[in-house]
Amino acid sequence: MSDGQSWVVPIGAKTVGALAGAGVGGLLVLAGLGTANPLLVVGAPAITAATTERMTEFLAKRWADRAERVERFGVTVAEQSGTSLDELLDDALTDPRKLEVLARAVEAASRALDEEKIDLLARVYVVGVHDQALIDESSILVDSIRQIEGPHLRVMQVLATHGPRVLKAGDGGQINAWPEPELAAEARTGEALPALVAKLVSLGFVYDEGIGRIDYEPYWQLSPFGQNCLNFLSQRQASADPDPDRSASE
């Protein structure tokens, strides 16, 4: 290879055309994948052909993984909306806000590490599409969900259940709260709980019920915004198995 020569190696993965059925190609474009050049160009003459091919393999795998997540997002959106993906895309083109929310949701889905997060983003978008009054809320929720991953969702799911500590509420009632040690154990977070909770607090998903108490100790609770997010997640799980008892008996 001459000093100025570059290696250009095509990826050995799914192409846009292979995934473009039923409107997925449009989603790939919104996610920034459809117009990305699926080639790795390396101009450094010191890099060998074998090294270049290995680097291309990593690029191809990463691109293919993101494309498959986009495909899952599209399938979930179509299933939950009861209409074709092409129709939803046509509808988004008529409303700048819908199109922007869709672009943000599909880009976040392409980088999601859990199927739960992909389906959650899809459900949030579908609700915003069908209720114009909720499109702004959907936009805020999408931007928040894109910043969390599976461990954050596990913490929220635990907080949605009754905690082992009973506290007196301001209205005279009772709150079943989660002290941090028990929360970390139940959500399987290990030493990462403070970082996970700090992110959830910054996004408005949880708050500290212990603030203002004389014997202060952190007691994390879901906010209404966090509960709304989990409602979408529970709908996904119910859709996957609408009657677990019946399924087990069959």
PDB file of C-alpha atoms in Angstrom:
ATOM      1  CA  MET A   1       0.000   0.000   0.000  1.00  0.00           C
ATOM      2  CA  SER A   2       1.399   3.454  -0.900  1.00  0.00           C
ATOM      3  CA  ASP A   3       1.839   6.064   1.819  1.00  0.00           C
ATOM      4  CA  GLY A   4      -1.177   8.075   0.682  1.00  0.00           C
ATOM      5  CA  GLN A   5      -3.524   5.174   0.027  1.00  0.00           C
ATOM      6  CA  SER A   6      -6.655   4.660   2.156  1.00  0.00           C
ATOM      7  CA  TRP A   7      -8.415   1.424   2.985  1.00  0.00           C
ATOM      8  CA  VAL A   8     -12.109   1.355   2.195  1.00  0.00           C
ATOM      9  CA  VAL A   9     -13.875  -1.806   3.333  1.00  0.00           C
ATOM     10  CA  PRO A  10     -17.667  -2.393   2.998  1.00  0.00           C
ATOM     11  CA  ILE A  11     -19.454  -3.592   6.112  1.00  0.00           C
ATOM     12  CA  GLY A  12     -20.633  -7.186   6.297  1.00  0.00           C
ATOM     13  CA  ALA A  13     -23.941  -6.438   8.025  1.00  0.00           C
ATOM     14  CA  LYS A  14     -27.559  -5.592   7.291  1.00  0.00           C
ATOM     15  CA  THR A  15     -27.932  -2.650   4.964  1.00  0.00           C
ATOM     16  CA  VAL A  16     -30.534   0.073   4.989  1.00  0.00           C
ATOM     17  CA  GLY A  17     -32.310  -1.655   2.151  1.00  0.00           C
ATOM     18  CA  ALA A  18     -32.535  -4.930   4.045  1.00  0.00           C
ATOM     19  CA  LEU A  19     -34.261  -3.214   6.960  1.00  0.00           C
ATOM     20  CA  ALA A  20     -36.293  -0.637   5.093  1.00  0.00           C
ATOM     21  CA  GLY A  21     -39.564  -2.561   4.944  1.00  0.00           C
ATOM     22  CA  ALA A  22     -42.695  -1.013   6.435  1.00  0.00           C
ATOM     23  CA  GLY A  23     -41.178   2.408   6.951  1.00  0.00           C
ATOM     24  CA  VAL A  24     -38.131   1.335   8.966  1.00  0.00           C
ATOM     25  CA  GLY A  25     -35.946   3.028   6.367  1.00  0.00           C
ATOM     26  CA  GLY A  26     -37.487   6.371   7.329  1.00  0.00           C
ATOM     27  CA  LEU A  27     -36.751   5.694  10.982  1.00  0.00           C
ATOM     28  CA  LEU A  28     -33.139   4.830  10.145  1.00  0.00           C
ATOM     29  CA  VAL A  29     -32.780   8.238   8.530  1.00  0.00           C
ATOM     30  CA  LEU A  30     -34.264   9.961  11.605  1.00  0.00           C
ATOM     31  CA  ALA A  31     -31.847   8.035  13.827  1.00  0.00           C
ATOM     32  CA  GLY A  32     -28.929   9.253  11.758  1.00  0.00           C
ATOM     33  CA  LEU A  33     -28.190   5.784  10.386  1.00  0.00           C
ATOM     34  CA  GLY A  34     -29.785   5.828   6.957  1.00  0.00           C
ATOM     35  CA  THR A  35     -27.531   8.569   5.620  1.00  0.00           C
ATOM     36  CA  ALA A  36     -24.396   7.380   7.425  1.00  0.00           C
ATOM     37  CA  ASN A  37     -21.821   5.879   5.116  1.00  0.00           C
ATOM     38  CA  PRO A  38     -21.569   2.186   6.105  1.00  0.00           C
ATOM     39  CA  LEU A  39     -17.897   2.144   5.179  1.00  0.00           C
ATOM     40  CA  LEU A  40     -14.820   2.629   7.274  1.00  0.00           C
ATOM     41  CA  VAL A  41     -12.229   4.868   5.670  1.00  0.00           C
ATOM     42  CA  VAL A  42      -8.816   4.838   7.302  1.00  0.00           C
ATOM     43  CA  GLY A  43      -6.204   7.124   5.827  1.00  0.00           C
ATOM     44  CA  ALA A  44      -3.247   6.414   8.090  1.00  0.00           C
ATOM     45  CA  PRO A  45      -0.620   4.581   6.006  1.00  0.00           C
ATOM     46  CA  ALA A  46       0.815   2.862   9.099  1.00  0.00           C
ATOM     47  CA  ILE A  47      -2.378   0.854   9.667  1.00  0.00           C
ATOM     48  CA  THR A  48      -2.235  -2.606   8.141  1.00  0.00           C
ATOM     49  CA  ALA A  49      -4.969  -4.251   6.094  1.00  0.00           C
ATOM     50  CA  ALA A  50      -5.668  -6.749   8.870  1.00  0.00           C
ATOM     51  CA  THR A  51      -6.069  -3.933  11.412  1.00  0.00           C
ATOM     52  CA  THR A  52      -8.345  -2.009   9.084  1.00  0.00           C
ATOM     53  CA  GLU A  53     -10.570  -5.025   8.504  1.00  0.00           C
ATOM     54  CA  ARG A  54     -10.817  -5.607  12.255  1.00  0.00           C
ATOM     55  CA  MET A  55     -11.821  -2.005  12.826  1.00  0.00           C
ATOM     56  CA  THR A  56     -14.399  -2.316  10.080  1.00  0.00           C
ATOM     57  CA  GLU A  57     -15.821  -5.385  11.785  1.00  0.00           C
ATOM     58  CA  PHE A  58     -16.459  -3.338  14.930  1.00  0.00           C
ATOM     59  CA  LEU A  59     -18.066  -0.550  12.904  1.00  0.00           C
ATOM     60  CA  ALA A  60     -20.290  -3.007  11.075  1.00  0.00           C
ATOM     61  CA  LYS A  61     -21.452  -4.691  14.286  1.00  0.00           C
ATOM     62  CA  ARG A  62     -22.242  -1.400  15.980  1.00  0.00           C
ATOM     63  CA  TRP A  63     -24.181  -0.124  12.972  1.00  0.00           C
ATOM     64  CA  ALA A  64     -26.125  -3.391  12.647  1.00  0.00           C
ATOM     65  CA  ASP A  65     -27.010  -3.412  16.357  1.00  0.00           C
ATOM     66  CA  ARG A  66     -28.348   0.128  16.202  1.00  0.00           C
ATOM     67  CA  ALA A  67     -30.321  -0.633  13.033  1.00  0.00           C
ATOM     68  CA  GLU A  68     -31.967  -3.650  14.676  1.00  0.00           C
ATOM     69  CA  ARG A  69     -32.979  -1.527  17.677  1.00  0.00           C
ATOM     70  CA  VAL A  70     -34.570   0.966  15.305  1.00  0.00           C
ATOM     71  CA  GLU A  71     -36.419  -1.889  13.633  1.00  0.00           C
ATOM     72  CA  ARG A  72     -37.760  -3.048  17.011  1.00  0.00           C
ATOM     73  CA  PHE A  73     -38.867   0.502  17.803  1.00  0.00           C
ATOM     74  CA  GLY A  74     -40.746   0.669  14.501  1.00  0.00           C
ATOM     75  CA  VAL A  75     -42.453  -2.683  15.031  1.00  0.00           C
ATOM     76  CA  THR A  76     -43.525  -1.689  18.556  1.00  0.00           C
ATOM     77  CA  VAL A  77     -44.850   1.689  17.404  1.00  0.00           C
ATOM     78  CA  ALA A  78     -46.929   0.027  14.689  1.00  0.00           C
ATOM     79  CA  GLU A  79     -48.268  -2.638  17.050  1.00  0.00           C
ATOM     80  CA  GLN A  80     -49.216  -0.174  19.779  1.00  0.00           C
ATOM     81  CA  SER A  81     -50.804   2.371  17.442  1.00  0.00           C
ATOM     82  CA  GLY A  82     -52.859  -0.126  15.458  1.00  0.00           C
ATOM     83  CA  THR A  83     -51.778   1.535  12.208  1.00  0.00           C
ATOM     84  CA  SER A  84     -48.959   0.958   9.765  1.00  0.00           C
ATOM     85  CA  LEU A  85     -45.596   2.556  10.328  1.00  0.00           C
ATOM     86  CA  ASP A  86     -45.853   4.282   6.956  1.00  0.00           C
ATOM     87  CA  GLU A  87     -49.082   5.984   8.079  1.00  0.00           C
ATOM     88  CA  LEU A  88     -47.465   7.149  11.305  1.00  0.00           C
ATOM     89  CA  LEU A  89     -44.512   8.568   9.397  1.00  0.00           C
ATOM     90  CA  ASP A  90     -46.841  10.378   6.990  1.00  0.00           C
ATOM     91  CA  ASP A  91     -48.681  11.835   9.985  1.00  0.00           C
ATOM     92  CA  ALA A  92     -45.410  12.971  11.588  1.00  0.00           C
ATOM     93  CA  LEU A  93     -44.477  14.805   8.396  1.00  0.00           C
ATOM     94  CA  THR A  94     -47.560  17.008   8.794  1.00  0.00           C
ATOM     95  CA  ASP A  95     -46.631  18.206  12.300  1.00  0.00           C
ATOM     96  CA  PRO A  96     -43.159  19.577  13.140  1.00  0.00           C
ATOM     97  CA  ARG A  97     -43.572  18.723  16.828  1.00  0.00           C
ATOM     98  CA  LYS A  98     -44.494  15.098  16.138  1.00  0.00           C
ATOM     99  CA  LEU A  99     -41.594  14.760  13.721  1.00  0.00           C
ATOM    100  CA  GLU A 100     -39.129  16.166  16.252  1.00  0.00           C
ATOM    101  CA  VAL A 101     -40.389  13.896  19.049  1.00  0.00           C
ATOM    102  CA  LEU A 102     -40.206  10.907  16.713  1.00  0.00           C
ATOM    103  CA  ALA A 103     -36.634  11.790  15.689  1.00  0.00           C
ATOM    104  CA  ARG A 104     -35.554  12.066  19.325  1.00  0.00           C
ATOM    105  CA  ALA A 105     -37.323   8.859  20.328  1.00  0.00           C
ATOM    106  CA  VAL A 106     -35.925   6.725  17.509  1.00  0.00           C
ATOM    107  CA  GLU A 107     -32.390   8.093  17.975  1.00  0.00           C
ATOM    108  CA  ALA A 108     -32.581   7.247  21.690  1.00  0.00           C
ATOM    109  CA  ALA A 109     -33.963   3.795  20.862  1.00  0.00           C
ATOM    110  CA  SER A 110     -31.049   3.131  18.499  1.00  0.00           C
ATOM    111  CA  ARG A 111     -28.652   3.557  21.434  1.00  0.00           C
ATOM    112  CA  ALA A 112     -30.749   1.785  24.087  1.00  0.00           C
ATOM    113  CA  LEU A 113     -29.140  -1.164  25.860  1.00  0.00           C
ATOM    114  CA  ASP A 114     -32.416  -2.793  26.928  1.00  0.00           C
ATOM    115  CA  GLU A 115     -35.522  -3.832  25.013  1.00  0.00           C
ATOM    116  CA  GLU A 116     -37.613  -2.369  27.840  1.00  0.00           C
ATOM    117  CA  LYS A 117     -36.250   1.084  27.072  1.00  0.00           C
ATOM    118  CA  ILE A 118     -36.918   0.713  23.343  1.00  0.00           C
ATOM    119  CA  ASP A 119     -40.524  -0.323  23.932  1.00  0.00           C
ATOM    120  CA  LEU A 120     -40.959   2.421  26.522  1.00  0.00           C
ATOM    121  CA  LEU A 121     -39.852   5.074  24.033  1.00  0.00           C
ATOM    122  CA  ALA A 122     -42.205   3.636  21.407  1.00  0.00           C
ATOM    123  CA  ARG A 123     -45.197   3.695  23.761  1.00  0.00           C
ATOM    124  CA  VAL A 124     -44.519   7.267  24.854  1.00  0.00           C
ATOM    125  CA  TYR A 125     -44.397   8.400  21.232  1.00  0.00           C
ATOM    126  CA  VAL A 126     -47.614   6.597  20.313  1.00  0.00           C
ATOM    127  CA  VAL A 127     -49.512   8.250  23.163  1.00  0.00           C
ATOM    128  CA  GLY A 128     -48.276  11.678  22.070  1.00  0.00           C
ATOM    129  CA  VAL A 129     -49.316  11.000  18.485  1.00  0.00           C
ATOM    130  CA  HIS A 130     -52.875  10.040  19.384  1.00  0.00           C
ATOM    131  CA  ASP A 131     -53.448  12.832  21.912  1.00  0.00           C
ATOM    132  CA  GLN A 132     -52.303  16.221  20.669  1.00  0.00           C
ATOM    133  CA  ALA A 133     -52.538  17.616  24.192  1.00  0.00           C
ATOM    134  CA  LEU A 134     -49.853  15.161  25.319  1.00  0.00           C
ATOM    135  CA  ILE A 135     -47.293  15.712  22.578  1.00  0.00           C
ATOM    136  CA  ASP A 136     -45.327  18.246  24.647  1.00  0.00           C
ATOM    137  CA  GLU A 137     -45.351  15.939  27.678  1.00  0.00           C
ATOM    138  CA  SER A 138     -44.217  13.084  25.442  1.00  0.00           C
ATOM    139  CA  SER A 139     -41.314  15.216  24.240  1.00  0.00           C
ATOM    140  CA  ILE A 140     -40.182  15.880  27.819  1.00  0.00           C
ATOM    141  CA  LEU A 141     -40.598  12.218  28.753  1.00  0.00           C
ATOM    142  CA  VAL A 142     -38.590  11.039  25.723  1.00  0.00           C
ATOM    143  CA  ASP A 143     -35.749  13.405  26.589  1.00  0.00           C
ATOM    144  CA  SER A 144     -35.751  12.058  30.150  1.00  0.00           C
ATOM    145  CA  ILE A 145     -35.955   8.374  29.207  1.00  0.00           C
ATOM    146  CA  ARG A 146     -33.044   8.680  26.783  1.00  0.00           C
ATOM    147  CA  GLN A 147     -30.815   9.509  29.782  1.00  0.00           C
ATOM    148  CA  ILE A 148     -31.579   6.366  31.783  1.00  0.00           C
ATOM    149  CA  GLU A 149     -30.942   2.646  31.291  1.00  0.00           C
ATOM    150  CA  GLY A 150     -32.083  -0.672  32.751  1.00  0.00           C
ATOM    151  CA  PRO A 151     -30.594  -0.151  36.250  1.00  0.00           C
ATOM    152  CA  HIS A 152     -32.479   3.138  36.620  1.00  0.00           C
ATOM    153  CA  LEU A 153     -35.712   1.427  35.610  1.00  0.00           C
ATOM    154  CA  ARG A 154     -35.108  -1.336  38.171  1.00  0.00           C
ATOM    155  CA  VAL A 155     -34.760   1.251  40.929  1.00  0.00           C
ATOM    156  CA  MET A 156     -38.021   2.883  39.831  1.00  0.00           C
ATOM    157  CA  GLN A 157     -39.810  -0.453  39.701  1.00  0.00           C
ATOM    158  CA  VAL A 158     -38.755  -1.229  43.258  1.00  0.00           C
ATOM    159  CA  LEU A 159     -39.857   2.211  44.449  1.00  0.00           C
ATOM    160  CA  ALA A 160     -43.282   1.523  42.943  1.00  0.00           C
ATOM    161  CA  THR A 161     -43.777  -1.278  45.492  1.00  0.00           C
ATOM    162  CA  HIS A 162     -44.401  -1.022  49.242  1.00  0.00           C
ATOM    163  CA  GLY A 163     -41.157  -0.442  51.120  1.00  0.00           C
ATOM    164  CA  PRO A 164     -40.263  -2.109  54.420  1.00  0.00           C
ATOM    165  CA  ARG A 165     -40.249   1.123  56.481  1.00  0.00           C
ATOM    166  CA  VAL A 166     -43.509   2.823  57.506  1.00  0.00           C
ATOM    167  CA  LEU A 167     -43.344   6.627  57.798  1.00  0.00           C
ATOM    168  CA  LYS A 168     -45.968   9.132  58.843  1.00  0.00           C
ATOM    169  CA  ALA A 169     -47.067  11.319  55.941  1.00  0.00           C
ATOM    170  CA  GLY A 170     -47.741  15.037  56.197  1.00  0.00           C
ATOM    171  CA  ASP A 171     -51.485  14.468  55.879  1.00  0.00           C
ATOM    172  CA  GLY A 172     -51.506  12.055  58.796  1.00  0.00           C
ATOM    173  CA  GLY A 173     -51.436   8.939  56.629  1.00  0.00           C
ATOM    174  CA  GLN A 174     -48.649   6.439  56.191  1.00  0.00           C
ATOM    175  CA  ILE A 175     -45.938   5.914  53.590  1.00  0.00           C
ATOM    176  CA  ASN A 176     -44.240   2.594  52.921  1.00  0.00           C
ATOM    177  CA  ALA A 177     -40.733   3.837  52.198  1.00  0.00           C
ATOM    178  CA  TRP A 178     -37.466   2.302  51.002  1.00  0.00           C
ATOM    179  CA  PRO A 179     -34.301   3.024  53.029  1.00  0.00           C
ATOM    180  CA  GLU A 180     -31.193   3.068  50.839  1.00  0.00           C
ATOM    181  CA  PRO A 181     -29.637  -0.253  51.992  1.00  0.00           C
ATOM    182  CA  GLU A 182     -32.833  -2.196  51.306  1.00  0.00           C
ATOM    183  CA  LEU A 183     -33.392  -0.360  48.024  1.00  0.00           C
ATOM    184  CA  ALA A 184     -29.877  -1.158  46.802  1.00  0.00           C
ATOM    185  CA  ALA A 185     -30.309  -4.830  47.657  1.00  0.00           C
ATOM    186  CA  GLU A 186     -33.756  -5.175  46.071  1.00  0.00           C
ATOM    187  CA  ALA A 187     -32.799  -3.300  42.873  1.00  0.00           C
ATOM    188  CA  ARG A 188     -29.430  -5.095  42.648  1.00  0.00           C
ATOM    189  CA  THR A 189     -27.507  -1.846  42.221  1.00  0.00           C
ATOM    190  CA  GLY A 190     -24.555  -2.462  44.522  1.00  0.00           C
ATOM    191  CA  GLU A 191     -22.466   0.646  45.133  1.00  0.00           C
ATOM    192  CA  ALA A 192     -24.002   2.390  42.107  1.00  0.00           C
ATOM    193  CA  LEU A 193     -27.246   3.353  43.880  1.00  0.00           C
ATOM    194  CA  PRO A 194     -26.188   6.949  44.732  1.00  0.00           C
ATOM    195  CA  ALA A 195     -25.315   7.636  41.091  1.00  0.00           C
ATOM    196  CA  LEU A 196     -28.529   6.048  39.832  1.00  0.00           C
ATOM    197  CA  VAL A 197     -30.691   7.960  42.302  1.00  0.00           C
ATOM    198  CA  ALA A 198     -28.887  11.241  41.581  1.00  0.00           C
ATOM    199  CA  LYS A 199     -29.771  10.908  37.888  1.00  0.00           C
ATOM    200  CA  LEU A 200     -33.402  10.007  38.661  1.00  0.00           C
ATOM    201  CA  VAL A 201     -33.704  12.997  41.010  1.00  0.00           C
ATOM    202  CA  SER A 202     -32.229  15.360  38.410  1.00  0.00           C
ATOM    203  CA  LEU A 203     -34.812  14.151  35.881  1.00  0.00           C
ATOM    204  CA  GLY A 204     -37.707  14.519  38.315  1.00  0.00           C
ATOM    205  CA  PHE A 205     -38.499  10.796  38.482  1.00  0.00           C
ATOM    206  CA  VAL A 206     -37.925  10.413  42.244  1.00  0.00           C
ATOM    207  CA  TYR A 207     -37.711  12.606  45.347  1.00  0.00           C
ATOM    208  CA  ASP A 208     -36.472  12.252  48.927  1.00  0.00           C
ATOM    209  CA  GLU A 209     -39.316  11.759  51.391  1.00  0.00           C
ATOM    210  CA  GLY A 210     -36.844  12.022  54.286  1.00  0.00           C
ATOM    211  CA  ILE A 211     -36.126  15.726  53.794  1.00  0.00           C
ATOM    212  CA  GLY A 212     -37.451  17.854  56.669  1.00  0.00           C
ATOM    213  CA  ARG A 213     -37.695  15.001  59.173  1.00  0.00           C
ATOM    214  CA  ILE A 214     -35.924  15.387  62.502  1.00  0.00           C
ATOM    215  CA  ASP A 215     -34.279  11.974  62.287  1.00  0.00           C
ATOM    216  CA  TYR A 216     -33.258  12.488  58.670  1.00  0.00           C
ATOM    217  CA  GLU A 217     -32.514   9.470  56.535  1.00  0.00           C
ATOM    218  CA  PRO A 218     -32.982   9.296  52.740  1.00  0.00           C
ATOM    219  CA  TYR A 219     -36.275   7.645  51.772  1.00  0.00           C
ATOM    220  CA  TRP A 220     -36.683   7.711  48.018  1.00  0.00           C
ATOM    221  CA  GLN A 221     -40.158   7.881  46.497  1.00  0.00           C
ATOM    222  CA  LEU A 222     -41.497   7.965  42.944  1.00  0.00           C
ATOM    223  CA  SER A 223     -42.755  11.343  41.791  1.00  0.00           C
ATOM    224  CA  PRO A 224     -45.979  11.565  39.746  1.00  0.00           C
ATOM    225  CA  PHE A 225     -43.742  12.044  36.690  1.00  0.00           C
ATOM    226  CA  GLY A 226     -41.831   8.874  37.551  1.00  0.00           C
ATOM    227  CA  GLN A 227     -45.043   6.953  38.102  1.00  0.00           C
ATOM    228  CA  ASN A 228     -46.287   8.103  34.720  1.00  0.00           C
ATOM    229  CA  CYS A 229     -43.130   6.709  33.130  1.00  0.00           C
ATOM    230  CA  LEU A 230     -43.626   3.369  34.878  1.00  0.00           C
ATOM    231  CA  ASN A 231     -47.236   3.254  33.720  1.00  0.00           C
ATOM    232  CA  PHE A 232     -45.975   3.039  30.145  1.00  0.00           C
ATOM    233  CA  LEU A 233     -43.585   0.273  31.170  1.00  0.00           C
ATOM    234  CA  SER A 234     -46.310  -1.730  32.907  1.00  0.00           C
ATOM    235  CA  GLN A 235     -48.464  -1.439  29.776  1.00  0.00           C
ATOM    236  CA  ARG A 236     -45.610  -3.018  27.812  1.00  0.00           C
ATOM    237  CA  GLN A 237     -45.393  -5.927  30.238  1.00  0.00           C
ATOM    238  CA  ALA A 238     -49.158  -6.414  30.279  1.00  0.00           C
ATOM    239  CA  SER A 239     -49.193  -6.400  26.484  1.00  0.00           C
ATOM    240  CA  ALA A 240     -46.498  -9.073  26.407  1.00  0.00           C
ATOM    241  CA  ASP A 241     -48.559 -11.318  28.718  1.00  0.00           C
ATOM    242  CA  PRO A 242     -52.093  -9.966  29.262  1.00  0.00           C
ATOM    243  CA  ASP A 243     -53.082 -12.889  31.507  1.00  0.00           C
ATOM    244  CA  PRO A 244     -50.071 -14.559  33.152  1.00  0.00           C
ATOM    245  CA  ASP A 245     -52.256 -16.928  35.194  1.00  0.00           C
ATOM    246  CA  ARG A 246     -54.081 -18.149  32.120  1.00  0.00           C
ATOM    247  CA  SER A 247     -50.828 -18.534  30.195  1.00  0.00           C
ATOM    248  CA  ALA A 248     -49.384 -20.652  32.986  1.00  0.00           C
ATOM    249  CA  SER A 249     -52.411 -22.924  33.056  1.00  0.00           C
ATOM    250  CA  GLU A 250     -52.429 -23.542  29.313  1.00  0.00           C
TER     251      GLU A 250
END
